[in-house]
XYZ file of C-alpha atoms in Angstrom:
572
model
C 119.988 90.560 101.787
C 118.888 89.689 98.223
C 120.452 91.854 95.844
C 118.732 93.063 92.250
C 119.864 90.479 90.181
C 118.871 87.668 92.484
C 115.222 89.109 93.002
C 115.001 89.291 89.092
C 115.651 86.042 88.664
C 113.063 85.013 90.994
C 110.537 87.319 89.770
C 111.446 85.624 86.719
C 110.349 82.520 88.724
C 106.695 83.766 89.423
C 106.400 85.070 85.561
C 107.223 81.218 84.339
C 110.597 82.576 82.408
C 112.866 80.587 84.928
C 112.878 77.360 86.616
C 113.134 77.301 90.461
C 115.526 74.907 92.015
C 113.565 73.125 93.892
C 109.627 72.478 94.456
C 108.022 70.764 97.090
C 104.654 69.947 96.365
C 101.678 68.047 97.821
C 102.813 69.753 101.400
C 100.866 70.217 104.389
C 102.554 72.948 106.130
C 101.896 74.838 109.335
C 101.009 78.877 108.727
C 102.328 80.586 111.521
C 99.982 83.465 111.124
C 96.870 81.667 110.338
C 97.896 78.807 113.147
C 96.316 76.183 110.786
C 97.787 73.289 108.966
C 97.517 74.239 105.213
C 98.430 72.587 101.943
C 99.949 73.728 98.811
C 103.159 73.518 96.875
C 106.174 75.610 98.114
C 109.030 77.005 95.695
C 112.637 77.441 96.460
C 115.285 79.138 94.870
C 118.582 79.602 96.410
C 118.331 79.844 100.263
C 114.997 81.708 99.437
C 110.906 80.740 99.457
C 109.784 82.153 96.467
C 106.089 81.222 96.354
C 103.627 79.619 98.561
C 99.954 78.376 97.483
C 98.319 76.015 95.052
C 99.954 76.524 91.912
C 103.101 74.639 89.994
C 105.814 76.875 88.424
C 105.691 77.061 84.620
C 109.046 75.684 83.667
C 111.079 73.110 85.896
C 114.145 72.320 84.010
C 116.840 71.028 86.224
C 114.160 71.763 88.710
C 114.224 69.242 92.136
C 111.038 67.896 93.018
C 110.458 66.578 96.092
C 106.736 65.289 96.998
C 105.863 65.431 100.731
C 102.871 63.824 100.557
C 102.451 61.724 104.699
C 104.692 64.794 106.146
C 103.993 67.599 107.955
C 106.609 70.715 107.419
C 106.774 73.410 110.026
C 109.709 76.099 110.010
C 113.231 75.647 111.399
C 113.531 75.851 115.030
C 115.526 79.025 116.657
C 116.915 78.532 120.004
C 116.677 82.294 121.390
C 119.514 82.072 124.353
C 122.417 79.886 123.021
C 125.799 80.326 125.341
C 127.775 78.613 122.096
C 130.890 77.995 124.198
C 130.398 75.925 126.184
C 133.139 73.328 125.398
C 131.086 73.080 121.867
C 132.209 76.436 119.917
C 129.730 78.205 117.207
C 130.125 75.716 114.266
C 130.020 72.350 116.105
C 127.381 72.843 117.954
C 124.952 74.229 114.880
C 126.098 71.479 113.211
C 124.832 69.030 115.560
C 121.639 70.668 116.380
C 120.915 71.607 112.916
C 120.246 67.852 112.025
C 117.737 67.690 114.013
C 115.746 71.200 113.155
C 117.097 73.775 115.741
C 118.872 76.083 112.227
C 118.805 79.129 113.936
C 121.109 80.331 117.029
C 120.766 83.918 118.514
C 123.827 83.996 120.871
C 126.055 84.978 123.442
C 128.904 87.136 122.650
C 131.062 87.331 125.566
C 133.654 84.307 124.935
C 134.565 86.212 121.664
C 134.000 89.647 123.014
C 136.667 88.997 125.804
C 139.155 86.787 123.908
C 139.348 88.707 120.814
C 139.420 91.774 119.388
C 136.397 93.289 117.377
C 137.659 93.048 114.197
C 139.043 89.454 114.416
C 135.892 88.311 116.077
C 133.688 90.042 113.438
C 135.753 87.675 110.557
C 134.309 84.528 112.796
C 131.124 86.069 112.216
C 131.046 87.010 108.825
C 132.625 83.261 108.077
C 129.674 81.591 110.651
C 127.210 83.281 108.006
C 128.891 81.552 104.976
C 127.662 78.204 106.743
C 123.659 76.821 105.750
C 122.682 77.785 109.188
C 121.461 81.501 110.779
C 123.346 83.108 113.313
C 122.464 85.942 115.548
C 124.224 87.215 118.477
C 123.871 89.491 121.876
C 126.453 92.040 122.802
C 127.103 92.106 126.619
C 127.110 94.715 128.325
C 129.094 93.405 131.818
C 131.799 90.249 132.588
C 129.634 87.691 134.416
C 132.283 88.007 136.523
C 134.581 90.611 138.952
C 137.517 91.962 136.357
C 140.734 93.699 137.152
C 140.102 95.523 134.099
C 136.888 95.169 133.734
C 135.863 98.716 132.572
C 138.687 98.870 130.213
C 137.251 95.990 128.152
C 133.870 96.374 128.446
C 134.083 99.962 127.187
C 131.171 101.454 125.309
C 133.072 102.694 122.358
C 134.039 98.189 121.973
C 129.833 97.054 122.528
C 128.611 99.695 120.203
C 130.773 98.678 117.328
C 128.892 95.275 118.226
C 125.616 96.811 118.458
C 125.781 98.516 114.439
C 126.102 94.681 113.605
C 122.455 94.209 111.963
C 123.187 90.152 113.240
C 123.396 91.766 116.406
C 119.549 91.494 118.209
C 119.967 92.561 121.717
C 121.870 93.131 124.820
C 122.525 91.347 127.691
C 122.230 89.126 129.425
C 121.796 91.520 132.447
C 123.888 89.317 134.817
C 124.970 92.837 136.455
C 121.329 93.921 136.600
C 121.967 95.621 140.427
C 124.242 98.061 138.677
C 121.410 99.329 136.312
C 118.949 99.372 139.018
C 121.507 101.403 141.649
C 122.124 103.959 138.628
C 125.525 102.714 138.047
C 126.370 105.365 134.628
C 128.474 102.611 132.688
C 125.808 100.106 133.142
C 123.071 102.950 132.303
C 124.392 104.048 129.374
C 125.341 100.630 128.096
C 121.406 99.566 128.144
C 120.371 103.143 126.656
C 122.740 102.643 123.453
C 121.379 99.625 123.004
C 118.074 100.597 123.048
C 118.413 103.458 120.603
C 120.136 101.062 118.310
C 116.740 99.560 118.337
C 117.973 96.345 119.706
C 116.007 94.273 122.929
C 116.785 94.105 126.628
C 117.378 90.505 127.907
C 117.277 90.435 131.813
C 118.377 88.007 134.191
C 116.548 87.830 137.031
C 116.093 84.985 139.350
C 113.706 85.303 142.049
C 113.023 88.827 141.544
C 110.205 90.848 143.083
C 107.492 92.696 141.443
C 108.848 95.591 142.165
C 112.417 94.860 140.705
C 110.317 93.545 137.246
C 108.601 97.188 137.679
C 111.838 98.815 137.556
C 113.474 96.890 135.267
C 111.015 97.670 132.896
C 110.842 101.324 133.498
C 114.890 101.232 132.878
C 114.000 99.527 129.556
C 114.461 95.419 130.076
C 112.514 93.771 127.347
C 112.772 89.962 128.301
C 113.785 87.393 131.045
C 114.073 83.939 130.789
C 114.336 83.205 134.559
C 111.432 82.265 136.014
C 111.312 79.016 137.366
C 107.828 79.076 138.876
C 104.387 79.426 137.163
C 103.529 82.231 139.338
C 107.012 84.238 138.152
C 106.132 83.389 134.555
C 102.929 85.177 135.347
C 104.598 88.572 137.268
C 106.883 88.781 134.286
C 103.753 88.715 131.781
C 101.998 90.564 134.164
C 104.616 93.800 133.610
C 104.884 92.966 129.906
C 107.948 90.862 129.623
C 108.898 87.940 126.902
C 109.232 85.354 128.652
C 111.990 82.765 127.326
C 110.648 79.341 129.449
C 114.258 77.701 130.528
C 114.463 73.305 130.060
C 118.517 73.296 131.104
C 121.355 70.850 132.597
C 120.833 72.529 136.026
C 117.727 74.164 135.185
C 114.970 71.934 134.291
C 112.071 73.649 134.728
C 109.983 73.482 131.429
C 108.144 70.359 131.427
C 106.885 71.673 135.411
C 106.509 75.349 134.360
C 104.205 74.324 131.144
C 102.137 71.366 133.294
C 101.474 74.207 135.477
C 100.282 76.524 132.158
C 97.957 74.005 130.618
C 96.301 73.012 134.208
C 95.365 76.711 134.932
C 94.443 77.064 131.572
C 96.673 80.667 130.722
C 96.108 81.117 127.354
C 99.747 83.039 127.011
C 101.370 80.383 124.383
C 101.563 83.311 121.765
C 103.317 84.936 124.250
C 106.259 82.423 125.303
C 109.085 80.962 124.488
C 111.843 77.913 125.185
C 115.595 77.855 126.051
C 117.995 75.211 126.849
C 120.149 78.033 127.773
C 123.511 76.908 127.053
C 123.713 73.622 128.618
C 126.607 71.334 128.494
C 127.073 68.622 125.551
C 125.457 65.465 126.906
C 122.310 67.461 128.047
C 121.914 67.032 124.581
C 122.066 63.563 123.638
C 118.367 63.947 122.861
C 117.842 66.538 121.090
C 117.964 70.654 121.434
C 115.009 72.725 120.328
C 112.741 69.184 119.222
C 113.460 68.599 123.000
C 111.827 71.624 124.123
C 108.698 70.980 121.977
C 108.746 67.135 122.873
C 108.287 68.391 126.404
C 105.682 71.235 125.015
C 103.637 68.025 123.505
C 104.329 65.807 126.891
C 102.908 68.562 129.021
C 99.727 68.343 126.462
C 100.516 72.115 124.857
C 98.898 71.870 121.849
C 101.266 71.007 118.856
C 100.470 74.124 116.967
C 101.659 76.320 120.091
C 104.348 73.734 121.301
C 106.217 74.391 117.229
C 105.376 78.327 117.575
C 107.222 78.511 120.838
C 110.210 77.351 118.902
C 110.134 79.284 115.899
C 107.536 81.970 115.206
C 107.342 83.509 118.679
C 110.791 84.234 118.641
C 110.478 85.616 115.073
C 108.097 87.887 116.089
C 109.200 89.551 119.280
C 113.104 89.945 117.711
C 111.577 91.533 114.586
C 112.952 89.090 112.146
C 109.725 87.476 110.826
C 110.226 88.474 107.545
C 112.613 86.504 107.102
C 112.214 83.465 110.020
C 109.547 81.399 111.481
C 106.698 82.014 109.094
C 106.729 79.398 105.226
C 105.592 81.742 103.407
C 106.740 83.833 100.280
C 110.453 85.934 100.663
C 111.398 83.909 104.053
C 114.353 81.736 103.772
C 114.083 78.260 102.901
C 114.290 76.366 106.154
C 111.929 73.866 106.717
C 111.593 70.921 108.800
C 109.576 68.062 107.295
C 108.025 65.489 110.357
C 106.499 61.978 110.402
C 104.189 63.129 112.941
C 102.946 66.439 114.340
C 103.755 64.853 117.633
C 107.385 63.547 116.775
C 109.292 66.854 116.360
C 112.599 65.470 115.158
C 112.597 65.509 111.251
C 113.056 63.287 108.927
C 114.404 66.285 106.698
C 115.929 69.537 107.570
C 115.981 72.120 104.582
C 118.213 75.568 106.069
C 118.657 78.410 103.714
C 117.656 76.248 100.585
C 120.515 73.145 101.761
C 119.616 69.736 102.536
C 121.041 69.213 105.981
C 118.952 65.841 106.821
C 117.338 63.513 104.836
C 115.254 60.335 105.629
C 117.251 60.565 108.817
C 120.485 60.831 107.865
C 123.145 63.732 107.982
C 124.048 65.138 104.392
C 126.125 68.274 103.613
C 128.628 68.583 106.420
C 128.969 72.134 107.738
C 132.775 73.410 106.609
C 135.330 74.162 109.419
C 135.761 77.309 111.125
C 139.080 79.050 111.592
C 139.797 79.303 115.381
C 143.699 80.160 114.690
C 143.199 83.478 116.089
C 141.786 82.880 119.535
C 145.139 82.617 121.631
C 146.915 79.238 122.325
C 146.808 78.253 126.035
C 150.098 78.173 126.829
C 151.297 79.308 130.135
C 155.127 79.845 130.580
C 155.445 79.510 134.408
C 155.902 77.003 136.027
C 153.811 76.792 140.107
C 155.952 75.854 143.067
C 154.933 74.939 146.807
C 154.904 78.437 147.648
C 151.780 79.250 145.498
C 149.940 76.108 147.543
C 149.505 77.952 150.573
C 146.404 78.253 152.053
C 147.081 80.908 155.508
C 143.010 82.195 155.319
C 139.811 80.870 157.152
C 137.461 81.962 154.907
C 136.439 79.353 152.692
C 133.955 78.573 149.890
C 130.856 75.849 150.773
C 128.777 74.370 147.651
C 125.106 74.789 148.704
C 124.968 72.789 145.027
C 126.239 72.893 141.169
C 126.280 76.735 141.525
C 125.467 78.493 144.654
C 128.619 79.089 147.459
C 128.252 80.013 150.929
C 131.159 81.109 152.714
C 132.534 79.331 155.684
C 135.371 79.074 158.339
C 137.666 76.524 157.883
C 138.997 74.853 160.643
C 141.121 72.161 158.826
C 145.119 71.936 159.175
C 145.583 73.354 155.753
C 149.812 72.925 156.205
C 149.842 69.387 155.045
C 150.991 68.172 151.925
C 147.649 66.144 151.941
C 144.123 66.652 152.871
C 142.064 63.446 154.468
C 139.564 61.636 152.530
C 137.064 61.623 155.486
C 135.749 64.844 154.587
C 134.825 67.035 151.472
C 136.862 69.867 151.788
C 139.565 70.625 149.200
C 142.478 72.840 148.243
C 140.879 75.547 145.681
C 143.506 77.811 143.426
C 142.743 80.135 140.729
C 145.518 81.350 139.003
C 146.046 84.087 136.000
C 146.785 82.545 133.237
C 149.288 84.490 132.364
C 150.909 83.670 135.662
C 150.479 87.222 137.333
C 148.117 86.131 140.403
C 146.626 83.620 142.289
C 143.936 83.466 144.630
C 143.885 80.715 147.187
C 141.169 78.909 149.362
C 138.800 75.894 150.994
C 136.405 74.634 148.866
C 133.718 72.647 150.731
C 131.157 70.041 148.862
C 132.919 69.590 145.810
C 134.214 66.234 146.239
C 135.838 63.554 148.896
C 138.357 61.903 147.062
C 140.114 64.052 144.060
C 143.615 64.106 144.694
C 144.561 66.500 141.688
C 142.100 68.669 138.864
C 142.911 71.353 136.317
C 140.936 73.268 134.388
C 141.593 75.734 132.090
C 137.745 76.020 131.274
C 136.545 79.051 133.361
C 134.389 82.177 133.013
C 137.902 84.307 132.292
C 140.032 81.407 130.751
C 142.422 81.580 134.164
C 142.993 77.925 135.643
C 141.330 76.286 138.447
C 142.830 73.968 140.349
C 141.767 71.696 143.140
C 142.363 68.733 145.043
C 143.353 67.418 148.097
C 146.993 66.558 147.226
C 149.091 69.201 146.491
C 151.695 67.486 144.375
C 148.995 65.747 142.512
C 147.448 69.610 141.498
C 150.692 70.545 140.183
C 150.844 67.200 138.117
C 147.644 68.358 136.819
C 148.546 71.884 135.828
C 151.363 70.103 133.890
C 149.655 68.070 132.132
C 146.997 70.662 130.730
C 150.007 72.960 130.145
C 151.109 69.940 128.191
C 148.425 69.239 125.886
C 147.725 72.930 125.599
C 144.419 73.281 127.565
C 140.901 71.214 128.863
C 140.424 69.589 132.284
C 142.586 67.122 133.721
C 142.139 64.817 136.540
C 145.301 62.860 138.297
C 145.717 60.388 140.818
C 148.576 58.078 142.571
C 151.185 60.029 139.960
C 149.092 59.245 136.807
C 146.654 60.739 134.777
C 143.339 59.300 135.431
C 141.517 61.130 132.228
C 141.856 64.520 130.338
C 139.182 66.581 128.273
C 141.430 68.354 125.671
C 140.438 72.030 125.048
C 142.908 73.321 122.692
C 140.957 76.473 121.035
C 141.920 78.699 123.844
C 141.850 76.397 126.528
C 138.065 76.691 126.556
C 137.060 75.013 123.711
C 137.126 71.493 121.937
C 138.001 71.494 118.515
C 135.853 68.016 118.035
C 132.325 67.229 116.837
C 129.868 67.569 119.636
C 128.712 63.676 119.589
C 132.864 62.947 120.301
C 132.312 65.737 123.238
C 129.747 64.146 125.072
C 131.716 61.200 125.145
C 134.658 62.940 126.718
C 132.337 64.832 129.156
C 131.185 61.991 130.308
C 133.540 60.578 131.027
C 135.348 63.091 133.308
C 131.684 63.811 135.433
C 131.721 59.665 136.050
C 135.387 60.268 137.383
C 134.835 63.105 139.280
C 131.422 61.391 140.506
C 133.424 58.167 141.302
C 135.402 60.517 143.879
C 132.654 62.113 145.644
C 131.128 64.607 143.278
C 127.227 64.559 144.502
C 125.794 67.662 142.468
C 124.212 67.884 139.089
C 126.530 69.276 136.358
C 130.548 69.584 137.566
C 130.866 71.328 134.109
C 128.862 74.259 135.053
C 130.522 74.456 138.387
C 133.896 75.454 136.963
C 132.261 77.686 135.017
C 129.853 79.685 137.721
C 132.913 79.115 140.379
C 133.948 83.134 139.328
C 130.158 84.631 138.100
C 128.975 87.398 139.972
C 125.701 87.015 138.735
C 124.736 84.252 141.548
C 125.082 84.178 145.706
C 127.062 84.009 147.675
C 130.612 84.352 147.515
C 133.237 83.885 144.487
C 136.597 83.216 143.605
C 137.516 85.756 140.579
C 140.455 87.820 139.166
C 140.342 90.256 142.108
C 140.198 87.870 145.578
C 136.993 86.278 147.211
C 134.446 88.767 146.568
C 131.591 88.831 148.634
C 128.581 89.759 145.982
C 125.797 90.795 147.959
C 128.029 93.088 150.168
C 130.098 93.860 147.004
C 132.972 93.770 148.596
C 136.747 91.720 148.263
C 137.045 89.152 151.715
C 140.783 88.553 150.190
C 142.474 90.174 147.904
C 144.715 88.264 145.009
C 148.249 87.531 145.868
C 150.636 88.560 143.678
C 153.029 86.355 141.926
């Protein structure tokens, strides 16, 4: 962390030899451990607090003085569950929610861990911590997903080079969580080498039982940040689980789940945290972490708990209090100075000893990261009519954003051209590297789009649908063209395109320019008959295993409760 010379020079600090580089003095700070507002002066060197309490340093050449007399400082917020690919990659998306307190990230692994090797995406971590922000990451243990290789990637030899990372803090998510509770020995020994690396167990657990928390716990789950009812928040305290409380694009559940907390009067604050659990861009538009607190203060937590829940708490149960969520002596310098306890965006943001924010306004822009290495989207075949057959009856039906049903379709599906009278669609996903497709009826996704691409998808293969066959081709072309992102076409023209040209998953611009081009394609897609929350996270979930009923993913329509393939891939 700190090596000798750098801890000399601060001791150097304390014994009045040295001058620290910056002092903030008249503050009234919040003391994690105490729980109290206190006051004092607080000294900074580097990216490091040096000293916390009533007295002035004895030399302060070149020293910065900044007097926070009228502001309250509490530590940097840490969002716990960050999915930091979701169109937004690593670097943007700190950048943006940095300005507004949220400095620390501990996030999902599994767009690097699939798309790169270890050592390449170890560089992208090692460059991430060169940035005035703190990243942490999970290692995954399983695809989200059905893979046609599946065991060859997600090989234990591959996670536990991941797990000796000390940035590393846990595994999981548990999307695959059946697998550990059936005994599956991949799955088993995957959670077990995490463990004795000393690292946490996040679950994923929607609606489950008592008993399933009971043996989830016995195989050694730590966490879960699925409960979307007061009385699950209480079963998963009840068997001695974290509980991560989940304020989402298609999960909104905080501001009822904490109403429901202060009205039967649980006093489990110490005990929780929040998660906006990797929600798409314009979710964001008012904030990330100060979000979750606003809605802390709305629901009348107290503000003492509501900033705990978004900082300390999570210091404390991942072990890294020493260094985050506490201002006191040896932690990092990241601070967050407010107008008004109940007002959590800052007027300043202080992360590892940089000004990020001051008096409202962005300073020190974060420096780029290299994404060269993640492979270009560029497919080299070309589709012809022959892949836009549709011969099965088994079709997909959107309950909503997320959850399919599966169906019989009934439809001509030989035409060039579905009707607009009804909202079924042509549904293709096809390898990206041109190997395979898989071919279906999607029902409930829209009335009127005529042609849609996407290269954005849990595996990075393309989805395509529509209800004009010619017009999905045009839109293949066109993402082909501009090397990856969603496209939407009509009448022979291009109606409006979300470029993604980091791997055809990811946009390579700031996250405020994002929103505006996410926007803009959910109004277009809504204009056609998109009812449902969040079209973004319906590309994505269209493959993940992890939710009912039936998917579309690299191996055919797989039926996840019975675990089984309906129809197999066709070869290409």
């Amino acid at each position: 962390m700190w090596h000798p010379g750098e801890i000399n020079k601060q001791l150097q600090m304390i014994n009045g030899k040295e001058a620290p580089d910056l002092v903030i003095t008249n503050a009234t700070y919040l003391h994690s451990i105490y729980k109290k507002w206190m006051t004092g002066n607080i000294w900074v060197a580097g990216d490091r607090i040096i000293y916390v309490g009533v007295e002035m340093p004895a030399s302060k050449e070149g020293t910065e003085i900044v007097d926070a007399t009228g502001k309250k400082i509490v530590p940097g917020y840490i969002e716990p569950h960050v999915h930091p690919f979701q169109l937004y990659h690593p670097q943007t998306f700190a950048d943006y929610a940095s300005r507004r307190g949220t400095t620390t990230f501990i996030s999902d692994n599994l767009f690097m861990f699939v798309a790169l090797n270890n050592p390449t995406a170890f560089k992208i971590l090692d460059e991430l911590h060169t940035l005035p922000f703190s990243f942490y990451w999970w290692s995954r243990v399983d695809s989200q997903t059905v893979l046609q290789d599946e065991s060859k990637k997600f090989n234990q030899e591959a996670m536990n080079e991941w797990l000796a990372r000390p940035d590393v803090l846990l595994g999981g998510e548990l999307t695959g969580w059946p697998r550990l509770m059936f005994g599956d020995p991949a799955m088993v020994t995957a959670v077990q080498s995490a463990k004795t690396a000393g690292k946490k167990i996040e679950g994923h657990f929607p609606g489950a039982s008592e008993r399933t928390l009971a043996r989830m716990k016995l195989l050694g789950v730590d966490g879960d940040h699925e409960a979307m009812t007061v009385e699950e928040v209480k079963d998963r305290l009840l068997h001695g689980f974290a509980v991560t409380l989940r304020h989402s694009s298609i999960r909104p559940d905080l501001p009822q789940l904490l109403t429901d907390i202060v009205a039967q009067e649980l006093d489990v604050f110490d005990h929780l945290m929040m998660t906006t659990d990797g929600s798409t861009p314009s979710f964001y538009i008012d904030g990330v972490m100060d979000k979750c607190i606003q809605v802390a203060l709305d629901a009348g937590v107290t503000p003492i708990d509501a900033y705990l829940m978004a900082s300390y708490n999570v210091a404390r149960y991942y072990d890294m209090a020493d260094l985050h969520g506490v201002i006191a002596t040896g932690r990092y310098a990241t601070l967050n100075f407010l107008a008004d306890e109940q007002n959590p965006v800052p007027t300043d943001v202080l992360s590892k000893g940089v000004w990020l924010t001051r008096n409202g306004e962005k300073v020190t822009p974060f420096a780029s990261i290299d994404w060269s290495v993640v492979e270009d989207f560029a497919p080299s075949f070309e589709l012809t009519e022959s892949d836009l057959v549709f011969p099965d009856t088994i079709g997909l039906e959107m309950v909503n954003d997320v959850i399919i049903k599966p169906y019989e379709v009934s439809i001509d599906t030989t035409v060039v051209r579905l009707a607009d009278d009804h909202d079924e669609s042509f549904l293709v996903l096809v390898d990206r590297e041109g190997k395979w497709r898989v071919n279906t009826i999607i029902k409930g996704f829209a009335s009127s789009v005529q042609g849609f691409a996407s290269s954005y998808s849990n595996t990075g293969d393309i989805i395509l649908i529509g209800k004009d066959k010619k017009e999905m081709r045009d839109a293949f072309n066109e993402i082909k063209r501009i090397g990856g992102g969603m496209v939407l076409t009509e009448n022979g023209k291009t109606i409006t395109t979300l470029p993604l040209p980091i791997g055809g998953g990811l946009s390579a611009e700031p996250v405020e320019k994002l929103m505006e081009q996410e926007l803009a394609i959910k109004a277009a897609l809504k204009d056609r008959g998109y009812h449902h929350i969040d079209a973004i996270y319906t590309f994505l979930f269209l493959q993940s295993t992890h939710l009912p009923y039936v998917r579309i993913t690299p191996v055919g329509i797989f039926d996840v409760l019975k675990n089984k393939v309906l129809i197999p891939v066709t070869e290409r």
